[in-house]
mmCIF file of C-alpha atoms and ligand atoms in Angstrom:
data_model
loop_
_atom_site.group_PDB
_atom_site.id
_atom_site.type_symbol
_atom_site.label_atom_id
_atom_site.label_comp_id
_atom_site.label_asym_id
_atom_site.label_seq_id
_atom_site.Cartn_x
_atom_site.Cartn_y
_atom_site.Cartn_z
ATOM 1 C CA MET A 1 187.322 147.615 1.166
ATOM 2 C CA THR A 2 189.095 144.137 -0.121
ATOM 3 C CA LYS A 3 186.559 141.316 -0.674
ATOM 4 C CA GLU A 4 188.471 139.408 2.312
ATOM 5 C CA GLU A 5 187.373 142.421 4.429
ATOM 6 C CA LEU A 6 183.694 142.397 3.300
ATOM 7 C CA ILE A 7 183.313 138.752 3.936
ATOM 8 C CA GLN A 8 185.004 138.881 7.682
ATOM 9 C CA ASN A 9 182.776 142.133 8.327
ATOM 10 C CA ILE A 10 179.579 140.556 6.896
ATOM 11 C CA ALA A 11 180.350 137.540 9.244
ATOM 12 C CA SER A 12 180.860 140.117 12.419
ATOM 13 C CA LEU A 13 177.755 141.754 11.849
ATOM 14 C CA LYS A 14 175.943 138.645 11.189
ATOM 15 C CA ARG A 15 176.866 137.340 15.023
ATOM 16 C CA GLU A 16 176.775 140.632 16.511
ATOM 17 C CA LYS A 17 172.658 141.312 14.949
ATOM 18 C CA ASN A 18 171.732 137.535 14.981
ATOM 19 C CA ALA A 19 171.050 137.686 11.083
ATOM 20 C CA ILE A 20 170.889 134.868 8.766
ATOM 21 C CA ILE A 21 171.776 135.356 4.839
ATOM 22 C CA LEU A 22 169.295 133.699 2.460
ATOM 23 C CA ALA A 23 170.096 133.555 -1.235
ATOM 24 C CA HIS A 24 168.400 132.241 -4.471
ATOM 25 C CA TYR A 25 170.473 130.019 -6.740
ATOM 26 C CA TYR A 26 170.680 133.465 -9.304
ATOM 27 C CA GLN A 27 172.820 135.085 -6.881
ATOM 28 C CA GLU A 28 176.371 135.968 -7.845
ATOM 29 C CA PRO A 29 178.695 133.210 -6.707
ATOM 30 C CA GLU A 30 180.553 135.473 -4.009
ATOM 31 C CA ILE A 31 176.848 135.971 -2.439
ATOM 32 C CA GLN A 32 175.860 132.193 -2.614
ATOM 33 C CA ASP A 33 179.365 131.354 -1.310
ATOM 34 C CA ILE A 34 178.543 133.183 2.181
ATOM 35 C CA ALA A 35 174.928 132.570 2.479
ATOM 36 C CA ASP A 36 173.819 130.538 5.289
ATOM 37 C CA PHE A 37 171.399 129.081 2.867
ATOM 38 C CA VAL A 38 171.143 128.898 -0.763
ATOM 39 C CA GLY A 39 167.686 127.444 -2.405
ATOM 40 C CA ASP A 40 164.819 127.763 -4.752
ATOM 41 C CA SER A 41 161.889 130.108 -3.898
ATOM 42 C CA LEU A 42 159.847 127.470 -2.035
ATOM 43 C CA ALA A 43 162.985 126.754 -0.011
ATOM 44 C CA LEU A 44 163.621 130.533 0.843
ATOM 45 C CA ALA A 45 159.928 130.745 1.818
ATOM 46 C CA GLN A 46 160.480 127.658 4.324
ATOM 47 C CA TRP A 47 163.823 129.105 5.828
ATOM 48 C CA ALA A 48 161.989 132.264 6.619
ATOM 49 C CA THR A 49 159.630 130.358 9.070
ATOM 50 C CA LYS A 50 161.803 127.860 10.819
ATOM 51 C CA THR A 51 164.791 130.505 11.370
ATOM 52 C CA ALA A 52 165.371 131.578 15.253
ATOM 53 C CA ALA A 53 167.468 134.667 13.499
ATOM 54 C CA ASP A 54 166.143 138.172 14.439
ATOM 55 C CA ILE A 55 167.349 139.527 10.860
ATOM 56 C CA ILE A 56 167.097 138.052 7.552
ATOM 57 C CA VAL A 57 169.297 139.523 4.632
ATOM 58 C CA LEU A 58 167.237 137.961 1.597
ATOM 59 C CA CYS A 59 169.330 137.910 -1.539
ATOM 60 C CA GLY A 60 167.223 137.665 -4.382
ATOM 61 C CA VAL A 61 164.318 139.826 -5.936
ATOM 62 C CA HIS A 62 161.854 141.913 -3.706
ATOM 63 C CA PHE A 63 159.359 139.036 -3.875
ATOM 64 C CA MET A 64 161.121 136.991 -2.137
ATOM 65 C CA GLY A 65 162.087 139.422 0.503
ATOM 66 C CA GLU A 66 158.297 140.207 0.669
ATOM 67 C CA THR A 67 157.191 136.301 1.242
ATOM 68 C CA ALA A 68 159.946 136.049 4.151
ATOM 69 C CA LYS A 69 158.496 139.441 5.712
ATOM 70 C CA ILE A 70 154.828 138.044 5.143
ATOM 71 C CA LEU A 71 155.601 134.719 6.789
ATOM 72 C CA SER A 72 157.639 136.312 9.719
ATOM 73 C CA PRO A 73 156.496 139.612 10.471
ATOM 74 C CA GLU A 74 158.296 139.868 14.041
ATOM 75 C CA LYS A 75 161.590 139.479 12.018
ATOM 76 C CA ARG A 76 163.349 142.271 10.001
ATOM 77 C CA VAL A 77 163.956 141.683 6.583
ATOM 78 C CA PHE A 78 166.386 143.418 4.388
ATOM 79 C CA ILE A 79 167.240 143.334 0.739
ATOM 80 C CA PRO A 80 170.697 144.485 -0.569
ATOM 81 C CA ASP A 81 169.255 146.308 -3.641
ATOM 82 C CA GLN A 82 165.473 147.848 -2.905
ATOM 83 C CA ASN A 83 165.264 147.860 -6.826
ATOM 84 C CA ALA A 84 165.697 144.367 -7.409
ATOM 85 C CA GLY A 85 162.535 143.558 -8.875
ATOM 86 C CA CYS A 86 160.978 140.624 -11.189
ATOM 87 C CA SER A 87 159.485 141.316 -14.587
ATOM 88 C CA LEU A 88 156.985 138.670 -14.044
ATOM 89 C CA ALA A 89 155.751 140.210 -10.964
ATOM 90 C CA GLU A 90 155.610 143.419 -12.489
ATOM 91 C CA SER A 91 153.783 141.950 -15.785
ATOM 92 C CA CYS A 92 150.520 141.575 -12.865
ATOM 93 C CA PRO A 93 149.248 144.751 -11.735
ATOM 94 C CA ALA A 94 147.102 144.293 -8.298
ATOM 95 C CA ASP A 95 144.507 146.212 -9.632
ATOM 96 C CA GLN A 96 144.247 144.487 -13.300
ATOM 97 C CA PHE A 97 144.463 141.093 -11.537
ATOM 98 C CA GLU A 98 141.544 141.935 -9.048
ATOM 99 C CA LEU A 99 139.494 142.625 -12.049
ATOM 100 C CA PHE A 100 140.303 139.332 -13.872
ATOM 101 C CA VAL A 101 139.480 137.616 -10.628
ATOM 102 C CA ARG A 102 136.037 139.499 -10.287
ATOM 103 C CA ALA A 103 135.258 138.368 -13.608
ATOM 104 C CA HIS A 104 135.489 134.723 -13.035
ATOM 105 C CA PRO A 105 134.068 134.471 -9.227
ATOM 106 C CA ASP A 106 133.716 131.091 -9.552
ATOM 107 C CA HIS A 107 137.261 130.050 -9.862
ATOM 108 C CA THR A 108 139.912 129.113 -7.132
ATOM 109 C CA VAL A 109 142.673 131.599 -7.698
ATOM 110 C CA ILE A 110 146.336 130.254 -8.026
ATOM 111 C CA SER A 111 149.090 132.537 -7.725
ATOM 112 C CA TYR A 112 153.040 131.826 -8.723
ATOM 113 C CA VAL A 113 154.941 133.196 -5.793
ATOM 114 C CA ASN A 114 156.678 135.660 -8.325
ATOM 115 C CA THR A 115 154.078 138.237 -7.613
ATOM 116 C CA THR A 116 153.619 141.181 -5.125
ATOM 117 C CA ALA A 117 151.936 141.006 -2.005
ATOM 118 C CA ALA A 118 149.042 142.606 -3.167
ATOM 119 C CA VAL A 119 148.433 139.975 -5.686
ATOM 120 C CA LYS A 120 149.045 137.251 -3.191
ATOM 121 C CA ALA A 121 146.180 138.786 -1.134
ATOM 122 C CA LEU A 122 143.547 138.331 -3.923
ATOM 123 C CA THR A 123 144.766 134.754 -4.114
ATOM 124 C CA ASP A 124 143.374 131.313 -2.590
ATOM 125 C CA ILE A 125 146.857 129.381 -2.897
ATOM 126 C CA VAL A 126 150.413 130.317 -3.749
ATOM 127 C CA VAL A 127 152.729 127.791 -5.983
ATOM 128 C CA THR A 128 156.254 127.993 -6.761
ATOM 129 C CA SER A 129 157.606 125.929 -9.909
ATOM 130 C CA THR A 130 158.872 123.006 -7.383
ATOM 131 C CA ASN A 131 154.881 122.352 -5.915
ATOM 132 C CA ALA A 132 152.728 123.993 -8.510
ATOM 133 C CA LYS A 133 151.694 120.409 -10.181
ATOM 134 C CA LEU A 134 151.337 118.914 -6.948
ATOM 135 C CA ILE A 135 149.114 121.777 -5.537
ATOM 136 C CA VAL A 136 146.873 121.610 -8.702
ATOM 137 C CA ASP A 137 146.924 117.796 -8.635
ATOM 138 C CA SER A 138 145.343 118.204 -4.911
ATOM 139 C CA LEU A 139 142.454 120.073 -6.128
ATOM 140 C CA PRO A 140 139.307 118.061 -7.275
ATOM 141 C CA LYS A 141 139.180 117.364 -10.977
ATOM 142 C CA ASP A 142 136.312 119.668 -11.668
ATOM 143 C CA GLU A 143 137.498 122.847 -9.671
ATOM 144 C CA LYS A 144 137.759 125.865 -12.143
ATOM 145 C CA ILE A 145 141.084 127.632 -11.611
ATOM 146 C CA ILE A 146 142.538 130.845 -12.470
ATOM 147 C CA PHE A 147 146.542 130.818 -12.789
ATOM 148 C CA GLY A 148 148.739 133.819 -12.857
ATOM 149 C CA PRO A 149 151.023 135.340 -13.940
ATOM 150 C CA ASP A 150 153.376 133.217 -15.571
ATOM 151 C CA LYS A 151 151.632 131.702 -18.730
ATOM 152 C CA ASN A 152 154.378 129.429 -19.722
ATOM 153 C CA LEU A 153 154.370 128.104 -16.137
ATOM 154 C CA GLY A 154 150.598 127.869 -16.184
ATOM 155 C CA ASP A 155 150.386 125.962 -20.057
ATOM 156 C CA TYR A 156 152.957 123.491 -18.648
ATOM 157 C CA ILE A 157 151.097 122.715 -15.848
ATOM 158 C CA ASN A 158 147.815 122.289 -17.590
ATOM 159 C CA LYS A 159 149.243 119.948 -20.083
ATOM 160 C CA LEU A 160 151.077 117.807 -16.799
ATOM 161 C CA THR A 161 147.554 117.707 -15.324
ATOM 162 C CA GLY A 162 145.012 117.825 -17.543
ATOM 163 C CA ARG A 163 143.412 120.933 -16.530
ATOM 164 C CA ASN A 164 142.319 123.978 -18.282
ATOM 165 C CA MET A 165 143.085 126.557 -15.890
ATOM 166 C CA LEU A 166 142.313 130.499 -17.187
ATOM 167 C CA LEU A 167 146.057 131.785 -17.495
ATOM 168 C CA TRP A 168 147.058 135.358 -16.769
ATOM 169 C CA ASP A 169 149.130 136.261 -19.847
ATOM 170 C CA GLY A 170 152.992 136.878 -18.060
ATOM 171 C CA VAL A 171 156.283 135.762 -18.890
ATOM 172 C CA CYS A 172 159.700 136.368 -17.396
ATOM 173 C CA HIS A 173 161.977 138.767 -19.733
ATOM 174 C CA VAL A 174 164.769 136.172 -19.048
ATOM 175 C CA HIS A 175 163.087 132.923 -19.705
ATOM 176 C CA ALA A 176 161.214 134.262 -22.746
ATOM 177 C CA GLN A 177 164.361 134.976 -24.779
ATOM 178 C CA PHE A 178 166.155 131.879 -24.811
ATOM 179 C CA SER A 179 167.523 131.507 -28.412
ATOM 180 C CA LEU A 180 165.981 128.355 -29.835
ATOM 181 C CA ASP A 181 168.329 128.667 -32.827
ATOM 182 C CA LYS A 182 171.305 128.838 -30.606
ATOM 183 C CA ILE A 183 170.217 126.168 -28.334
ATOM 184 C CA MET A 184 169.635 123.858 -31.424
ATOM 185 C CA GLU A 185 173.496 124.549 -32.296
ATOM 186 C CA LEU A 186 174.330 123.833 -29.288
ATOM 187 C CA LYS A 187 172.547 120.634 -29.334
ATOM 188 C CA ARG A 188 174.541 119.821 -32.401
ATOM 189 C CA GLN A 189 177.729 120.894 -31.008
ATOM 190 C CA PHE A 190 177.158 118.720 -27.752
ATOM 191 C CA PRO A 191 175.297 115.776 -29.327
ATOM 192 C CA ASP A 192 175.163 113.799 -25.691
ATOM 193 C CA ALA A 193 174.342 117.050 -23.665
ATOM 194 C CA LEU A 194 170.818 116.564 -21.797
ATOM 195 C CA LEU A 195 168.639 119.985 -22.266
ATOM 196 C CA LEU A 196 167.405 121.167 -18.627
ATOM 197 C CA ALA A 197 164.838 123.864 -18.770
ATOM 198 C CA HIS A 198 163.008 125.733 -16.039
ATOM 199 C CA PRO A 199 159.029 125.840 -16.752
ATOM 200 C CA GLU A 200 159.074 129.702 -17.440
ATOM 201 C CA CYS A 201 160.601 129.145 -20.702
ATOM 202 C CA PRO A 202 158.335 128.989 -23.774
ATOM 203 C CA LYS A 203 156.842 126.138 -24.838
ATOM 204 C CA TYR A 204 158.883 125.085 -27.902
ATOM 205 C CA LEU A 205 161.730 124.867 -25.416
ATOM 206 C CA LEU A 206 159.936 122.829 -22.920
ATOM 207 C CA GLU A 207 159.023 120.587 -25.654
ATOM 208 C CA ILE A 208 162.371 119.335 -26.637
ATOM 209 C CA ALA A 209 163.775 119.729 -23.083
ATOM 210 C CA ASP A 210 164.779 116.196 -21.398
ATOM 211 C CA HIS A 211 164.321 117.517 -18.043
ATOM 212 C CA VAL A 212 161.881 120.506 -17.157
ATOM 213 C CA GLY A 213 161.892 121.801 -13.857
ATOM 214 C CA SER A 214 162.659 124.340 -10.733
ATOM 215 C CA THR A 215 166.082 125.432 -10.001
ATOM 216 C CA SER A 216 166.064 122.848 -7.439
ATOM 217 C CA SER A 217 164.743 120.253 -9.578
ATOM 218 C CA ILE A 218 167.375 120.925 -12.453
ATOM 219 C CA LEU A 219 170.285 120.758 -9.767
ATOM 220 C CA HIS A 220 168.921 117.699 -8.319
ATOM 221 C CA PHE A 221 168.482 116.243 -11.923
ATOM 222 C CA ALA A 222 171.785 117.004 -13.086
ATOM 223 C CA THR A 223 173.658 115.720 -9.543
ATOM 224 C CA HIS A 224 171.999 112.522 -10.091
ATOM 225 C CA SER A 225 172.084 112.055 -13.861
ATOM 226 C CA ASP A 226 174.473 109.799 -15.321
ATOM 227 C CA GLN A 227 175.191 111.931 -18.019
ATOM 228 C CA ALA A 228 178.223 114.196 -17.958
ATOM 229 C CA GLN A 229 177.065 117.323 -20.279
ATOM 230 C CA PHE A 230 174.192 119.578 -19.813
ATOM 231 C CA ILE A 231 172.713 122.587 -21.619
ATOM 232 C CA VAL A 232 170.893 124.587 -18.986
ATOM 233 C CA ALA A 233 167.843 127.011 -19.927
ATOM 234 C CA THR A 234 167.367 129.139 -16.987
ATOM 235 C CA GLU A 235 169.394 131.846 -15.517
ATOM 236 C CA ALA A 236 172.994 131.366 -15.559
ATOM 237 C CA GLY A 237 173.180 132.093 -11.764
ATOM 238 C CA ILE A 238 172.423 128.108 -11.038
ATOM 239 C CA LEU A 239 175.354 127.111 -12.788
ATOM 240 C CA HIS A 240 177.471 128.031 -9.945
ATOM 241 C CA GLN A 241 176.094 125.407 -7.565
ATOM 242 C CA MET A 242 175.710 122.898 -10.247
ATOM 243 C CA GLN A 243 179.419 123.158 -10.825
ATOM 244 C CA LYS A 244 180.316 122.994 -7.248
ATOM 245 C CA GLU A 245 178.097 120.096 -6.457
ATOM 246 C CA ASN A 246 179.384 118.342 -10.070
ATOM 247 C CA PRO A 247 182.973 119.425 -10.494
ATOM 248 C CA GLU A 248 183.223 116.644 -12.858
ATOM 249 C CA LYS A 249 180.386 117.671 -15.191
ATOM 250 C CA GLU A 250 180.360 120.100 -17.759
ATOM 251 C CA PHE A 251 177.347 122.859 -17.370
ATOM 252 C CA ILE A 252 176.711 124.742 -20.704
ATOM 253 C CA PRO A 253 174.527 127.882 -20.189
ATOM 254 C CA ALA A 254 171.775 128.384 -22.919
ATOM 255 C CA PRO A 255 172.183 131.688 -24.838
ATOM 256 C CA PRO A 256 169.466 134.559 -24.970
ATOM 257 C CA GLU A 257 168.255 135.718 -28.619
ATOM 258 C CA ASP A 258 169.432 139.394 -28.997
ATOM 259 C CA SER A 259 172.605 139.367 -27.364
ATOM 260 C CA THR A 260 176.282 138.232 -27.977
ATOM 261 C CA CYS A 261 176.585 136.900 -24.251
ATOM 262 C CA ALA A 262 176.976 133.509 -23.954
ATOM 263 C CA CYS A 263 174.503 133.283 -20.727
ATOM 264 C CA ASN A 264 171.289 134.799 -20.040
ATOM 265 C CA GLU A 265 171.346 136.741 -16.987
ATOM 266 C CA CYS A 266 168.415 138.085 -14.746
ATOM 267 C CA PHE A 267 169.472 141.947 -14.663
ATOM 268 C CA TYR A 268 167.216 142.003 -11.006
ATOM 269 C CA MET A 269 169.074 139.055 -9.304
ATOM 270 C CA LYS A 270 172.328 140.428 -10.543
ATOM 271 C CA MET A 271 171.906 144.252 -8.954
ATOM 272 C CA ASN A 272 172.676 142.578 -5.447
ATOM 273 C CA ASN A 273 176.459 142.340 -4.684
ATOM 274 C CA LEU A 274 178.837 141.740 -1.770
ATOM 275 C CA GLU A 275 179.214 145.443 -0.857
ATOM 276 C CA LYS A 276 175.459 146.248 -0.818
ATOM 277 C CA LEU A 277 174.617 142.912 1.100
ATOM 278 C CA TYR A 278 177.318 144.473 3.805
ATOM 279 C CA LEU A 279 175.903 147.616 3.673
ATOM 280 C CA SER A 280 172.117 146.329 4.160
ATOM 281 C CA LEU A 281 173.532 144.778 7.179
ATOM 282 C CA LYS A 282 175.496 147.414 8.736
ATOM 283 C CA ASN A 283 172.798 150.123 8.101
ATOM 284 C CA GLU A 284 170.035 147.961 8.080
ATOM 285 C CA LYS A 285 168.244 149.047 4.975
ATOM 286 C CA PRO A 286 166.701 148.781 2.686
ATOM 287 C CA GLU A 287 164.072 146.891 4.573
ATOM 288 C CA ILE A 288 160.954 144.980 3.337
ATOM 289 C CA LEU A 289 157.927 146.437 4.757
ATOM 290 C CA VAL A 290 154.396 144.948 4.072
ATOM 291 C CA ASP A 291 151.180 146.789 4.786
ATOM 292 C CA GLU A 292 149.501 144.785 7.548
ATOM 293 C CA ALA A 293 145.953 144.511 6.480
ATOM 294 C CA ILE A 294 147.843 143.175 2.859
ATOM 295 C CA ARG A 295 149.778 141.101 4.910
ATOM 296 C CA VAL A 296 147.021 139.136 6.766
ATOM 297 C CA LYS A 297 145.368 138.275 3.628
ATOM 298 C CA ALA A 298 148.623 137.582 1.827
ATOM 299 C CA VAL A 299 149.718 135.116 4.581
ATOM 300 C CA LYS A 300 146.981 132.752 3.910
ATOM 301 C CA PRO A 301 147.623 131.474 0.763
ATOM 302 C CA ILE A 302 151.357 131.043 1.004
ATOM 303 C CA GLU A 303 150.721 129.019 4.333
ATOM 304 C CA LYS A 304 148.373 126.957 2.681
ATOM 305 C CA MET A 305 150.957 126.203 -0.048
ATOM 306 C CA LEU A 306 153.324 125.465 2.843
ATOM 307 C CA GLU A 307 150.951 123.081 4.584
ATOM 308 C CA ILE A 308 150.267 121.003 1.380
ATOM 309 C CA SER A 309 153.806 121.164 0.310
ATOM 310 C CA ALA A 310 154.553 119.473 3.882
ATOM 311 C CA ARG A 311 151.810 116.693 3.409
ATOM 312 C CA TYR A 312 153.203 115.697 0.339
ATOM 313 C CA GLY A 313 156.855 115.909 1.712
ATOM 314 C CA LEU A 314 158.280 118.761 0.183
HETATM 315 P P1 13P B 401 162.661 128.592 -8.411
HETATM 316 O O1 13P B 401 161.410 129.054 -7.388
HETATM 317 O O2 13P B 401 162.592 127.727 -9.357
HETATM 318 O O3 13P B 401 163.771 128.730 -7.863
HETATM 319 O O4 13P B 401 162.382 130.040 -9.543
HETATM 320 C C1 13P B 401 162.633 131.235 -9.158
HETATM 321 C C2 13P B 401 162.418 132.044 -10.397
HETATM 322 O O5 13P B 401 162.649 133.410 -9.982
HETATM 323 C C3 13P B 401 162.520 131.760 -11.823
HETATM 324 O O6 13P B 401 162.865 132.798 -12.512
HETATM 325 FE FE1 SF4 B 402 161.611 137.455 -11.995
HETATM 326 FE FE2 SF4 B 402 162.544 136.417 -14.233
HETATM 327 FE FE3 SF4 B 402 164.368 137.453 -12.555
HETATM 328 FE FE4 SF4 B 402 163.046 135.104 -11.838
HETATM 329 S S1 SF4 B 402 164.805 135.565 -13.469
HETATM 330 S S2 SF4 B 402 163.503 136.880 -10.682
HETATM 331 S S3 SF4 B 402 160.888 135.320 -12.765
HETATM 332 S S4 SF4 B 402 162.700 138.501 -13.746
#
C-alpha cells in the first residue's frame, strides 16, 4: 500500500468505527500529521476523558494507552505496536515500588505518569512534567512525599519547590544520554541559540538550560520567544511541531553521547508507524486492557491530577 493509500484507508476506518487518533509529540512526523490531536502526556490523558469516540488509537507508548483506558474503560484503546514500552516505567517494577512505599507509611506517594497501572494503583497523586511543580506546591509544606520514578524530574522539582521528597532511582534512557560536550560544542557554534531541556535530563544539563519544561512547554516557549535559534534537549520528534509552528526559526537537536547520530530518539516511540497504525485500526488490536481491580485503584490518583490541574487552569 502506498503512503497515500494508507492515509486514505486510515481516514475511512476512523469514520466507519467512530475512532480518534491521539499522538504524542515524539511520534514520527507522518503520524503527527494525520492525528486528530497531538500533545504531551497531560493533554493526551485529558483528551481520553473528553472524546466521544468509541475507539482511541493511542500513538505513543504503552503507559499512555493504559492511562487512556484507565480513565475511559468503556472505550476500546489500541496502540500500533504493543512493544512500545518506556524505559522509565520499566525502571520502577510495582513489587519493588510497593516495598518502598510500605517502608515510608507516613508519606504521600506521587508518581510520574510514566509508570505502569500497577504502580499508579500504589499512588496518591499522578503528575506529568507539565503539572508536577504545581501539584507538589498544592500540598502542605510539611507533607512528607515519595516521588517516583524519575530522579532527575524529582530532583528538579525538589529544587523548585524547596522540598525534600524521597526519590525513586529511575531515569529515562533517552534523556539520560545527552552529551554535555556535544551540547557545549553546539553552544559555541550557535552562540545566540537558547538551550531548551526536558526535566528528565540530568541536573548538569538543566543547570545550563535557558528553559526547562515538558514537551508542550518547550514548544510554547520556542513559539513565543524572540530568539530565532534553539538547541533542543528532548526526544527529537518534538522538532516536527516546533518547525511547523515556527517555519522561520531554526531548531537544532541535542545529540546523544554514544552515537554518531545528530539527534536523540526514543526507540519505543519510534516503533509505531503509519502501517502499524492502519493495521491496529483495521484489526482492532493490539488492545490495551487493564485488570479491573488495578484500574479502580489507579484511576483515583489520575483523576486527582486532572482535578488539581483543572483548578489551576491547565
Ligand atoms: P511530556 O509529558 O513532557 O510530553 O513527556 C513525556 C515523555 O515521555 C518524556 O520523555
Ligand atoms: Fe519513556 Fe524516555 Fe521514551 Fe519518554 S522518551 S517514552 S520517558 S523511554
